[in-house]
JSON list of C-alpha atoms in Angstrom, two decimals:
[
{"chain": "A", "resi": 1, "resn": "MET", "atom": "CA", "xyz": [132.75, 115.84, 85.60]},
{"chain": "A", "resi": 2, "resn": "THR", "atom": "CA", "xyz": [135.10, 114.79, 88.36]},
{"chain": "A", "resi": 3, "resn": "LYS", "atom": "CA", "xyz": [132.30, 114.74, 90.90]},
{"chain": "A", "resi": 4, "resn": "LYS", "atom": "CA", "xyz": [130.12, 112.57, 88.68]},
{"chain": "A", "resi": 5, "resn": "GLY", "atom": "CA", "xyz": [133.00, 110.17, 87.99]},
{"chain": "A", "resi": 6, "resn": "SER", "atom": "CA", "xyz": [133.85, 109.80, 91.67]},
{"chain": "A", "resi": 7, "resn": "ILE", "atom": "CA", "xyz": [130.26, 108.86, 92.54]},
{"chain": "A", "resi": 8, "resn": "PHE", "atom": "CA", "xyz": [130.09, 106.25, 89.80]},
{"chain": "A", "resi": 9, "resn": "ASN", "atom": "CA", "xyz": [133.51, 104.87, 90.72]},
{"chain": "A", "resi": 10, "resn": "PHE", "atom": "CA", "xyz": [132.33, 104.34, 94.28]},
{"chain": "A", "resi": 11, "resn": "PHE", "atom": "CA", "xyz": [129.97, 101.48, 93.43]},
{"chain": "A", "resi": 12, "resn": "PRO", "atom": "CA", "xyz": [132.46, 99.10, 91.76]},
{"chain": "A", "resi": 13, "resn": "ASP", "atom": "CA", "xyz": [134.75, 99.58, 94.76]},
{"chain": "A", "resi": 14, "resn": "TYR", "atom": "CA", "xyz": [131.90, 98.85, 97.16]},
{"chain": "A", "resi": 15, "resn": "LEU", "atom": "CA", "xyz": [130.82, 95.71, 95.31]},
{"chain": "A", "resi": 16, "resn": "LYS", "atom": "CA", "xyz": [134.42, 94.49, 95.15]},
{"chain": "A", "resi": 17, "resn": "ILE", "atom": "CA", "xyz": [135.04, 95.02, 98.88]},
{"chain": "A", "resi": 18, "resn": "TYR", "atom": "CA", "xyz": [131.62, 93.72, 99.97]},
{"chain": "A", "resi": 19, "resn": "PRO", "atom": "CA", "xyz": [130.67, 90.80, 97.67]},
{"chain": "A", "resi": 20, "resn": "LEU", "atom": "CA", "xyz": [128.01, 89.59, 100.12]},
{"chain": "A", "resi": 21, "resn": "ALA", "atom": "CA", "xyz": [126.36, 92.99, 99.85]},
{"chain": "A", "resi": 22, "resn": "THR", "atom": "CA", "xyz": [126.29, 92.57, 96.08]},
{"chain": "A", "resi": 23, "resn": "LEU", "atom": "CA", "xyz": [124.45, 89.26, 96.43]},
{"chain": "A", "resi": 24, "resn": "SER", "atom": "CA", "xyz": [122.01, 90.76, 98.91]},
{"chain": "A", "resi": 25, "resn": "TRP", "atom": "CA", "xyz": [121.14, 93.62, 96.53]},
{"chain": "A", "resi": 26, "resn": "LEU", "atom": "CA", "xyz": [120.65, 91.12, 93.71]},
{"chain": "A", "resi": 27, "resn": "TRP", "atom": "CA", "xyz": [118.40, 89.11, 96.00]},
{"chain": "A", "resi": 28, "resn": "VAL", "atom": "CA", "xyz": [116.05, 92.00, 96.81]},
{"chain": "A", "resi": 29, "resn": "VAL", "atom": "CA", "xyz": [115.89, 92.99, 93.15]},
{"chain": "A", "resi": 30, "resn": "VAL", "atom": "CA", "xyz": [115.32, 89.54, 91.60]},
{"chain": "A", "resi": 31, "resn": "CYS", "atom": "CA", "xyz": [113.56, 87.40, 94.22]},
{"chain": "A", "resi": 32, "resn": "PRO", "atom": "CA", "xyz": [110.26, 89.34, 94.48]},
{"chain": "A", "resi": 33, "resn": "ALA", "atom": "CA", "xyz": [109.76, 88.90, 90.71]},
{"chain": "A", "resi": 34, "resn": "LEU", "atom": "CA", "xyz": [110.55, 85.19, 90.90]},
{"chain": "A", "resi": 35, "resn": "GLY", "atom": "CA", "xyz": [108.24, 84.80, 93.89]},
{"chain": "A", "resi": 36, "resn": "SER", "atom": "CA", "xyz": [105.42, 86.55, 92.03]},
{"chain": "A", "resi": 37, "resn": "ALA", "atom": "CA", "xyz": [105.83, 84.22, 89.06]},
{"chain": "A", "resi": 38, "resn": "TRP", "atom": "CA", "xyz": [105.81, 81.17, 91.34]},
{"chain": "A", "resi": 39, "resn": "ILE", "atom": "CA", "xyz": [102.71, 82.20, 93.30]},
{"chain": "A", "resi": 40, "resn": "LEU", "atom": "CA", "xyz": [100.77, 82.99, 90.13]},
{"chain": "A", "resi": 41, "resn": "LYS", "atom": "CA", "xyz": [101.59, 79.54, 88.79]},
{"chain": "A", "resi": 42, "resn": "ASN", "atom": "CA", "xyz": [100.75, 77.74, 92.05]},
{"chain": "A", "resi": 43, "resn": "TYR", "atom": "CA", "xyz": [97.94, 79.94, 93.38]},
{"chain": "A", "resi": 44, "resn": "GLN", "atom": "CA", "xyz": [95.75, 76.86, 94.04]},
{"chain": "A", "resi": 45, "resn": "LEU", "atom": "CA", "xyz": [97.81, 76.29, 97.18]},
{"chain": "A", "resi": 46, "resn": "LEU", "atom": "CA", "xyz": [96.37, 79.50, 98.62]},
{"chain": "A", "resi": 47, "resn": "LEU", "atom": "CA", "xyz": [92.86, 78.09, 98.41]},
{"chain": "A", "resi": 48, "resn": "THR", "atom": "CA", "xyz": [93.70, 75.49, 101.05]},
{"chain": "A", "resi": 49, "resn": "PHE", "atom": "CA", "xyz": [94.36, 78.20, 103.64]},
{"chain": "A", "resi": 50, "resn": "ASP", "atom": "CA", "xyz": [91.97, 78.10, 106.64]},
{"chain": "A", "resi": 51, "resn": "SER", "atom": "CA", "xyz": [90.98, 81.73, 107.12]},
{"chain": "A", "resi": 52, "resn": "LEU", "atom": "CA", "xyz": [88.42, 80.96, 109.84]},
{"chain": "A", "resi": 53, "resn": "SER", "atom": "CA", "xyz": [90.92, 79.75, 112.43]},
{"chain": "A", "resi": 54, "resn": "TRP", "atom": "CA", "xyz": [92.62, 82.20, 114.81]},
{"chain": "A", "resi": 55, "resn": "ILE", "atom": "CA", "xyz": [95.71, 80.04, 114.64]},
{"chain": "A", "resi": 56, "resn": "GLY", "atom": "CA", "xyz": [95.58, 80.30, 110.86]},
{"chain": "A", "resi": 57, "resn": "TYR", "atom": "CA", "xyz": [95.14, 84.07, 111.13]},
{"chain": "A", "resi": 58, "resn": "PHE", "atom": "CA", "xyz": [98.25, 84.57, 113.25]},
{"chain": "A", "resi": 59, "resn": "PHE", "atom": "CA", "xyz": [100.12, 82.04, 111.15]},
{"chain": "A", "resi": 60, "resn": "PHE", "atom": "CA", "xyz": [99.26, 84.16, 108.11]},
{"chain": "A", "resi": 61, "resn": "ILE", "atom": "CA", "xyz": [100.67, 87.29, 109.79]},
{"chain": "A", "resi": 62, "resn": "LEU", "atom": "CA", "xyz": [103.90, 85.47, 110.62]},
{"chain": "A", "resi": 63, "resn": "ILE", "atom": "CA", "xyz": [104.31, 84.00, 107.13]},
{"chain": "A", "resi": 64, "resn": "ALA", "atom": "CA", "xyz": [103.41, 87.30, 105.43]},
{"chain": "A", "resi": 65, "resn": "SER", "atom": "CA", "xyz": [105.95, 89.23, 107.52]},
{"chain": "A", "resi": 66, "resn": "LEU", "atom": "CA", "xyz": [108.68, 86.73, 106.67]},
{"chain": "A", "resi": 67, "resn": "VAL", "atom": "CA", "xyz": [107.74, 86.62, 102.98]},
{"chain": "A", "resi": 68, "resn": "MET", "atom": "CA", "xyz": [107.84, 90.41, 102.64]},
{"chain": "A", "resi": 69, "resn": "GLY", "atom": "CA", "xyz": [110.78, 90.92, 105.01]},
{"chain": "A", "resi": 70, "resn": "LEU", "atom": "CA", "xyz": [112.91, 88.35, 103.16]},
{"chain": "A", "resi": 71, "resn": "ALA", "atom": "CA", "xyz": [111.87, 89.84, 99.79]},
{"chain": "A", "resi": 72, "resn": "LEU", "atom": "CA", "xyz": [110.20, 86.63, 98.59]},
{"chain": "A", "resi": 73, "resn": "LEU", "atom": "CA", "xyz": [107.10, 88.49, 97.38]},
{"chain": "A", "resi": 74, "resn": "PRO", "atom": "CA", "xyz": [106.31, 92.16, 96.66]},
{"chain": "A", "resi": 75, "resn": "THR", "atom": "CA", "xyz": [104.16, 93.93, 99.24]},
{"chain": "A", "resi": 76, "resn": "THR", "atom": "CA", "xyz": [101.55, 94.73, 96.60]},
{"chain": "A", "resi": 77, "resn": "LEU", "atom": "CA", "xyz": [100.92, 91.08, 95.75]},
{"chain": "A", "resi": 78, "resn": "SER", "atom": "CA", "xyz": [100.99, 90.19, 99.45]},
{"chain": "A", "resi": 79, "resn": "ALA", "atom": "CA", "xyz": [98.23, 92.75, 100.06]},
{"chain": "A", "resi": 80, "resn": "VAL", "atom": "CA", "xyz": [96.18, 91.28, 97.19]},
{"chain": "A", "resi": 81, "resn": "ILE", "atom": "CA", "xyz": [96.53, 87.80, 98.71]},
{"chain": "A", "resi": 82, "resn": "SER", "atom": "CA", "xyz": [95.53, 89.12, 102.12]},
{"chain": "A", "resi": 83, "resn": "GLY", "atom": "CA", "xyz": [92.37, 90.77, 100.80]},
{"chain": "A", "resi": 84, "resn": "PHE", "atom": "CA", "xyz": [91.44, 87.73, 98.71]},
{"chain": "A", "resi": 85, "resn": "LEU", "atom": "CA", "xyz": [91.91, 85.16, 101.48]},
{"chain": "A", "resi": 86, "resn": "LEU", "atom": "CA", "xyz": [90.81, 87.06, 104.59]},
{"chain": "A", "resi": 87, "resn": "GLY", "atom": "CA", "xyz": [88.48, 89.81, 103.44]},
{"chain": "A", "resi": 88, "resn": "TRP", "atom": "CA", "xyz": [88.31, 92.88, 105.68]},
{"chain": "A", "resi": 89, "resn": "THR", "atom": "CA", "xyz": [89.80, 90.97, 108.62]},
{"chain": "A", "resi": 90, "resn": "GLY", "atom": "CA", "xyz": [92.97, 90.76, 106.55]},
{"chain": "A", "resi": 91, "resn": "LEU", "atom": "CA", "xyz": [93.58, 94.54, 106.67]},
{"chain": "A", "resi": 92, "resn": "PRO", "atom": "CA", "xyz": [95.00, 94.67, 110.22]},
{"chain": "A", "resi": 93, "resn": "ALA", "atom": "CA", "xyz": [96.86, 91.44, 109.42]},
{"chain": "A", "resi": 94, "resn": "ILE", "atom": "CA", "xyz": [98.67, 92.86, 106.40]},
{"chain": "A", "resi": 95, "resn": "ILE", "atom": "CA", "xyz": [99.46, 96.15, 108.21]},
{"chain": "A", "resi": 96, "resn": "LEU", "atom": "CA", "xyz": [100.93, 94.27, 111.18]},
{"chain": "A", "resi": 97, "resn": "ALA", "atom": "CA", "xyz": [102.82, 91.90, 108.85]},
{"chain": "A", "resi": 98, "resn": "TYR", "atom": "CA", "xyz": [104.10, 94.89, 106.89]},
{"chain": "A", "resi": 99, "resn": "SER", "atom": "CA", "xyz": [105.38, 96.52, 110.09]},
{"chain": "A", "resi": 100, "resn": "MET", "atom": "CA", "xyz": [107.17, 93.31, 111.12]},
{"chain": "A", "resi": 101, "resn": "ALA", "atom": "CA", "xyz": [108.58, 92.93, 107.60]},
{"chain": "A", "resi": 102, "resn": "ASN", "atom": "CA", "xyz": [110.00, 96.46, 107.90]},
{"chain": "A", "resi": 103, "resn": "VAL", "atom": "CA", "xyz": [112.01, 95.38, 110.91]},
{"chain": "A", "resi": 104, "resn": "ILE", "atom": "CA", "xyz": [113.19, 92.13, 109.28]},
{"chain": "A", "resi": 105, "resn": "GLY", "atom": "CA", "xyz": [114.21, 93.80, 106.02]},
{"chain": "A", "resi": 106, "resn": "TYR", "atom": "CA", "xyz": [115.89, 96.70, 107.80]},
{"chain": "A", "resi": 107, "resn": "TYR", "atom": "CA", "xyz": [118.09, 94.51, 109.98]},
{"chain": "A", "resi": 108, "resn": "LEU", "atom": "CA", "xyz": [119.01, 92.27, 107.05]},
{"chain": "A", "resi": 109, "resn": "GLY", "atom": "CA", "xyz": [120.03, 95.37, 105.11]},
{"chain": "A", "resi": 110, "resn": "LYS", "atom": "CA", "xyz": [122.03, 96.58, 108.08]},
{"chain": "A", "resi": 111, "resn": "LEU", "atom": "CA", "xyz": [123.74, 93.19, 108.41]},
{"chain": "A", "resi": 112, "resn": "PHE", "atom": "CA", "xyz": [124.77, 92.88, 104.76]},
{"chain": "A", "resi": 113, "resn": "ASN", "atom": "CA", "xyz": [125.50, 96.56, 104.02]},
{"chain": "A", "resi": 114, "resn": "SER", "atom": "CA", "xyz": [127.05, 97.80, 107.23]},
{"chain": "A", "resi": 115, "resn": "GLY", "atom": "CA", "xyz": [130.14, 99.25, 105.52]},
{"chain": "A", "resi": 116, "resn": "LEU", "atom": "CA", "xyz": [128.42, 101.52, 103.01]},
{"chain": "A", "resi": 117, "resn": "MET", "atom": "CA", "xyz": [128.70, 104.78, 104.94]},
{"chain": "A", "resi": 118, "resn": "GLU", "atom": "CA", "xyz": [132.31, 104.18, 105.97]},
{"chain": "A", "resi": 119, "resn": "LEU", "atom": "CA", "xyz": [133.39, 103.51, 102.39]},
{"chain": "A", "resi": 120, "resn": "LEU", "atom": "CA", "xyz": [131.35, 106.45, 101.15]},
{"chain": "A", "resi": 121, "resn": "GLU", "atom": "CA", "xyz": [133.11, 108.71, 103.64]},
{"chain": "A", "resi": 122, "resn": "ALA", "atom": "CA", "xyz": [136.50, 107.45, 102.45]},
{"chain": "A", "resi": 123, "resn": "LYS", "atom": "CA", "xyz": [135.77, 107.52, 98.72]},
{"chain": "A", "resi": 124, "resn": "ASN", "atom": "CA", "xyz": [133.39, 110.45, 98.34]},
{"chain": "A", "resi": 125, "resn": "PRO", "atom": "CA", "xyz": [133.13, 112.68, 101.44]},
{"chain": "A", "resi": 126, "resn": "LYS", "atom": "CA", "xyz": [131.45, 115.44, 99.43]},
{"chain": "A", "resi": 127, "resn": "PHE", "atom": "CA", "xyz": [128.52, 113.20, 98.50]},
{"chain": "A", "resi": 128, "resn": "LEU", "atom": "CA", "xyz": [128.28, 111.97, 102.11]},
{"chain": "A", "resi": 129, "resn": "TYR", "atom": "CA", "xyz": [128.16, 115.60, 103.24]},
{"chain": "A", "resi": 130, "resn": "GLU", "atom": "CA", "xyz": [125.24, 116.22, 100.87]},
{"chain": "A", "resi": 131, "resn": "LEU", "atom": "CA", "xyz": [123.41, 113.26, 102.42]},
{"chain": "A", "resi": 132, "resn": "GLU", "atom": "CA", "xyz": [124.10, 114.46, 105.96]},
{"chain": "A", "resi": 133, "resn": "LYS", "atom": "CA", "xyz": [122.70, 117.90, 105.12]},
{"chain": "A", "resi": 134, "resn": "ARG", "atom": "CA", "xyz": [119.35, 116.27, 104.41]},
{"chain": "A", "resi": 135, "resn": "LYS", "atom": "CA", "xyz": [119.01, 114.64, 107.83]},
{"chain": "A", "resi": 136, "resn": "SER", "atom": "CA", "xyz": [116.55, 117.35, 108.88]},
{"chain": "A", "resi": 137, "resn": "ASN", "atom": "CA", "xyz": [114.08, 116.26, 106.19]},
{"chain": "A", "resi": 138, "resn": "GLU", "atom": "CA", "xyz": [114.70, 112.53, 106.63]},
{"chain": "A", "resi": 139, "resn": "GLY", "atom": "CA", "xyz": [111.15, 111.73, 107.74]},
{"chain": "A", "resi": 140, "resn": "LYS", "atom": "CA", "xyz": [109.49, 113.41, 104.76]},
{"chain": "A", "resi": 141, "resn": "LEU", "atom": "CA", "xyz": [111.89, 111.75, 102.33]},
{"chain": "A", "resi": 142, "resn": "ILE", "atom": "CA", "xyz": [111.08, 108.33, 103.85]},
{"chain": "A", "resi": 143, "resn": "PHE", "atom": "CA", "xyz": [107.35, 109.01, 103.47]},
{"chain": "A", "resi": 144, "resn": "PHE", "atom": "CA", "xyz": [107.59, 110.00, 99.80]},
{"chain": "A", "resi": 145, "resn": "ILE", "atom": "CA", "xyz": [109.95, 107.12, 98.99]},
{"chain": "A", "resi": 146, "resn": "ARG", "atom": "CA", "xyz": [107.48, 104.66, 100.53]},
{"chain": "A", "resi": 147, "resn": "ILE", "atom": "CA", "xyz": [104.48, 106.10, 98.71]},
{"chain": "A", "resi": 148, "resn": "SER", "atom": "CA", "xyz": [106.26, 105.69, 95.37]},
{"chain": "A", "resi": 149, "resn": "PRO", "atom": "CA", "xyz": [104.92, 102.75, 93.33]},
{"chain": "A", "resi": 150, "resn": "VAL", "atom": "CA", "xyz": [108.26, 102.33, 91.52]},
{"chain": "A", "resi": 151, "resn": "ILE", "atom": "CA", "xyz": [110.60, 101.97, 94.52]},
{"chain": "A", "resi": 152, "resn": "PRO", "atom": "CA", "xyz": [110.20, 98.39, 95.81]},
{"chain": "A", "resi": 153, "resn": "PHE", "atom": "CA", "xyz": [109.72, 97.80, 99.53]},
{"chain": "A", "resi": 154, "resn": "ALA", "atom": "CA", "xyz": [112.70, 95.43, 99.86]},
{"chain": "A", "resi": 155, "resn": "ILE", "atom": "CA", "xyz": [115.09, 97.79, 98.05]},
{"chain": "A", "resi": 156, "resn": "SER", "atom": "CA", "xyz": [114.04, 100.79, 100.15]},
{"chain": "A", "resi": 157, "resn": "ASN", "atom": "CA", "xyz": [114.55, 98.72, 103.34]},
{"chain": "A", "resi": 158, "resn": "PHE", "atom": "CA", "xyz": [118.12, 97.99, 102.28]},
{"chain": "A", "resi": 159, "resn": "LEU", "atom": "CA", "xyz": [118.63, 101.61, 101.28]},
{"chain": "A", "resi": 160, "resn": "PHE", "atom": "CA", "xyz": [117.43, 103.00, 104.62]},
{"chain": "A", "resi": 161, "resn": "ALA", "atom": "CA", "xyz": [119.53, 100.50, 106.57]},
{"chain": "A", "resi": 162, "resn": "SER", "atom": "CA", "xyz": [122.63, 101.10, 104.45]},
{"chain": "A", "resi": 163, "resn": "LEU", "atom": "CA", "xyz": [122.34, 104.87, 104.95]},
{"chain": "A", "resi": 164, "resn": "GLN", "atom": "CA", "xyz": [121.90, 104.31, 108.70]},
{"chain": "A", "resi": 165, "resn": "VAL", "atom": "CA", "xyz": [118.45, 105.88, 108.86]},
{"chain": "A", "resi": 166, "resn": "PRO", "atom": "CA", "xyz": [117.05, 105.07, 112.34]},
{"chain": "A", "resi": 167, "resn": "LEU", "atom": "CA", "xyz": [114.53, 102.22, 112.30]},
{"chain": "A", "resi": 168, "resn": "ARG", "atom": "CA", "xyz": [112.14, 104.28, 114.42]},
{"chain": "A", "resi": 169, "resn": "LYS", "atom": "CA", "xyz": [111.90, 106.89, 111.65]},
{"chain": "A", "resi": 170, "resn": "VAL", "atom": "CA", "xyz": [111.50, 104.21, 108.98]},
{"chain": "A", "resi": 171, "resn": "LEU", "atom": "CA", "xyz": [108.48, 102.84, 110.86]},
{"chain": "A", "resi": 172, "resn": "ILE", "atom": "CA", "xyz": [106.92, 106.17, 111.87]},
{"chain": "A", "resi": 173, "resn": "TYR", "atom": "CA", "xyz": [107.13, 107.76, 108.42]},
{"chain": "A", "resi": 174, "resn": "GLY", "atom": "CA", "xyz": [107.33, 104.69, 106.21]},
{"chain": "A", "resi": 175, "resn": "ILE", "atom": "CA", "xyz": [104.18, 102.86, 107.28]},
{"chain": "A", "resi": 176, "resn": "PRO", "atom": "CA", "xyz": [101.83, 105.82, 106.55]},
{"chain": "A", "resi": 177, "resn": "GLY", "atom": "CA", "xyz": [103.59, 106.27, 103.21]},
{"chain": "A", "resi": 178, "resn": "MET", "atom": "CA", "xyz": [103.04, 102.64, 102.27]},
{"chain": "A", "resi": 179, "resn": "LEU", "atom": "CA", "xyz": [99.38, 102.48, 103.35]},
{"chain": "A", "resi": 180, "resn": "PRO", "atom": "CA", "xyz": [97.68, 104.10, 100.30]},
{"chain": "A", "resi": 181, "resn": "ARG", "atom": "CA", "xyz": [98.98, 101.66, 97.67]},
{"chain": "A", "resi": 182, "resn": "THR", "atom": "CA", "xyz": [98.79, 98.72, 100.09]},
{"chain": "A", "resi": 183, "resn": "ILE", "atom": "CA", "xyz": [95.09, 99.42, 100.71]},
{"chain": "A", "resi": 184, "resn": "LEU", "atom": "CA", "xyz": [94.45, 99.76, 96.97]},
{"chain": "A", "resi": 185, "resn": "ALA", "atom": "CA", "xyz": [95.99, 96.34, 96.35]},
{"chain": "A", "resi": 186, "resn": "PHE", "atom": "CA", "xyz": [94.11, 94.93, 99.34]},
{"chain": "A", "resi": 187, "resn": "LEU", "atom": "CA", "xyz": [90.80, 96.18, 97.91]},
{"chain": "A", "resi": 188, "resn": "ALA", "atom": "CA", "xyz": [91.60, 94.53, 94.59]},
{"chain": "A", "resi": 189, "resn": "GLY", "atom": "CA", "xyz": [91.87, 91.22, 96.44]},
{"chain": "A", "resi": 190, "resn": "ILE", "atom": "CA", "xyz": [88.57, 91.75, 98.27]},
{"chain": "A", "resi": 191, "resn": "LEU", "atom": "CA", "xyz": [86.61, 92.66, 95.14]},
{"chain": "A", "resi": 192, "resn": "ALA", "atom": "CA", "xyz": [87.83, 89.75, 93.01]},
{"chain": "A", "resi": 193, "resn": "ASN", "atom": "CA", "xyz": [85.97, 86.46, 92.60]},
{"chain": "A", "resi": 194, "resn": "ASP", "atom": "CA", "xyz": [89.15, 84.46, 92.10]},
{"chain": "A", "resi": 195, "resn": "PHE", "atom": "CA", "xyz": [92.85, 84.99, 92.72]},
{"chain": "A", "resi": 196, "resn": "LEU", "atom": "CA", "xyz": [93.85, 85.53, 89.10]},
{"chain": "A", "resi": 197, "resn": "GLY", "atom": "CA", "xyz": [91.00, 88.02, 88.83]},
{"chain": "A", "resi": 198, "resn": "ALA", "atom": "CA", "xyz": [92.39, 89.82, 91.87]},
{"chain": "A", "resi": 199, "resn": "ARG", "atom": "CA", "xyz": [95.77, 90.07, 90.19]},
{"chain": "A", "resi": 200, "resn": "GLU", "atom": "CA", "xyz": [94.17, 91.41, 87.02]},
{"chain": "A", "resi": 201, "resn": "LYS", "atom": "CA", "xyz": [92.31, 94.10, 88.96]},
{"chain": "A", "resi": 202, "resn": "LEU", "atom": "CA", "xyz": [95.67, 95.78, 89.56]},
{"chain": "A", "resi": 203, "resn": "ASN", "atom": "CA", "xyz": [95.55, 96.69, 85.86]},
{"chain": "A", "resi": 204, "resn": "ASP", "atom": "CA", "xyz": [92.14, 98.35, 86.20]},
{"chain": "A", "resi": 205, "resn": "PRO", "atom": "CA", "xyz": [92.18, 101.94, 84.85]},
{"chain": "A", "resi": 206, "resn": "ILE", "atom": "CA", "xyz": [91.20, 103.32, 88.27]},
{"chain": "A", "resi": 207, "resn": "GLN", "atom": "CA", "xyz": [94.08, 101.44, 89.90]},
{"chain": "A", "resi": 208, "resn": "ILE", "atom": "CA", "xyz": [96.49, 102.68, 87.24]},
{"chain": "A", "resi": 209, "resn": "GLY", "atom": "CA", "xyz": [95.20, 106.22, 87.78]},
{"chain": "A", "resi": 210, "resn": "PHE", "atom": "CA", "xyz": [95.89, 106.02, 91.50]},
{"chain": "A", "resi": 211, "resn": "VAL", "atom": "CA", "xyz": [99.35, 104.58, 90.83]},
{"chain": "A", "resi": 212, "resn": "LEU", "atom": "CA", "xyz": [100.16, 107.52, 88.57]},
{"chain": "A", "resi": 213, "resn": "VAL", "atom": "CA", "xyz": [98.94, 109.95, 91.24]},
{"chain": "A", "resi": 214, "resn": "PHE", "atom": "CA", "xyz": [101.11, 108.26, 93.87]},
{"chain": "A", "resi": 215, "resn": "LEU", "atom": "CA", "xyz": [104.06, 108.38, 91.48]},
{"chain": "A", "resi": 216, "resn": "LEU", "atom": "CA", "xyz": [103.64, 112.10, 90.85]},
{"chain": "A", "resi": 217, "resn": "ILE", "atom": "CA", "xyz": [103.21, 112.80, 94.57]},
{"chain": "A", "resi": 218, "resn": "SER", "atom": "CA", "xyz": [106.35, 110.83, 95.40]},
{"chain": "A", "resi": 219, "resn": "ILE", "atom": "CA", "xyz": [108.46, 112.52, 92.69]},
{"chain": "A", "resi": 220, "resn": "TRP", "atom": "CA", "xyz": [107.25, 115.95, 93.79]},
{"chain": "A", "resi": 221, "resn": "GLY", "atom": "CA", "xyz": [107.77, 115.20, 97.49]},
{"chain": "A", "resi": 222, "resn": "ILE", "atom": "CA", "xyz": [111.26, 113.74, 97.08]},
{"chain": "A", "resi": 223, "resn": "TRP", "atom": "CA", "xyz": [112.35, 116.58, 94.80]},
{"chain": "A", "resi": 224, "resn": "VAL", "atom": "CA", "xyz": [110.97, 119.38, 97.00]},
{"chain": "A", "resi": 225, "resn": "ASN", "atom": "CA", "xyz": [112.38, 117.97, 100.25]},
{"chain": "A", "resi": 226, "resn": "TRP", "atom": "CA", "xyz": [115.75, 117.15, 98.67]},
{"chain": "A", "resi": 227, "resn": "LYS", "atom": "CA", "xyz": [116.11, 120.69, 97.31]},
{"chain": "A", "resi": 228, "resn": "LYS", "atom": "CA", "xyz": [114.75, 122.30, 100.50]},
{"chain": "A", "resi": 229, "resn": "SER", "atom": "CA", "xyz": [117.25, 120.53, 102.73]},
{"chain": "A", "resi": 230, "resn": "LYS", "atom": "CA", "xyz": [120.06, 121.56, 100.35]},
{"chain": "A", "resi": 231, "resn": "ALA", "atom": "CA", "xyz": [119.26, 125.23, 100.83]}
]
């Protein structure tokens, strides 16, 4: 009971000492939803995009990396937009943009949440010790966190940065973990005749089936690797 209480008591202390961190966590939780609502309401603006120009192509990569890295849109919707606007040429674009967004989101998380580990060590060294014991399985945990359809990209970026996971590992293990659901969303964009139709294709039974599979894989992978590293 004491252990559980100490862990829960840590978070109010952290939010009190680091108010900017509190705002940053609220940002990555709320803004992607607000951005999704805005883009669905104003999707006609996307139709003006010139997908035939190389300048437009690289401009898309830059904008997409900033949009995902700053948590303005979810990666899933960004992949749908990429497939809808660019077709198959959009696949390398969204993967490159995703990689750049990883770096942006990671360093923002590091900037706003730099004191997490220090406070955790002071307030709950036992819990920090449990985290440190799992360093050996860090890569596998990153992969299974990324493949999960219920752990948002922006939140996991902040989490990895706050826990001082090396960026190199986040990229090496995180990008492959993110690819399956990103490609599924990308295909939904390619197969749709209009943007709203592309968004609706995410609710297709086959898509939902894949999402459930990814969810089960991620839960199993996180659980197994967490318990294995504890042993």
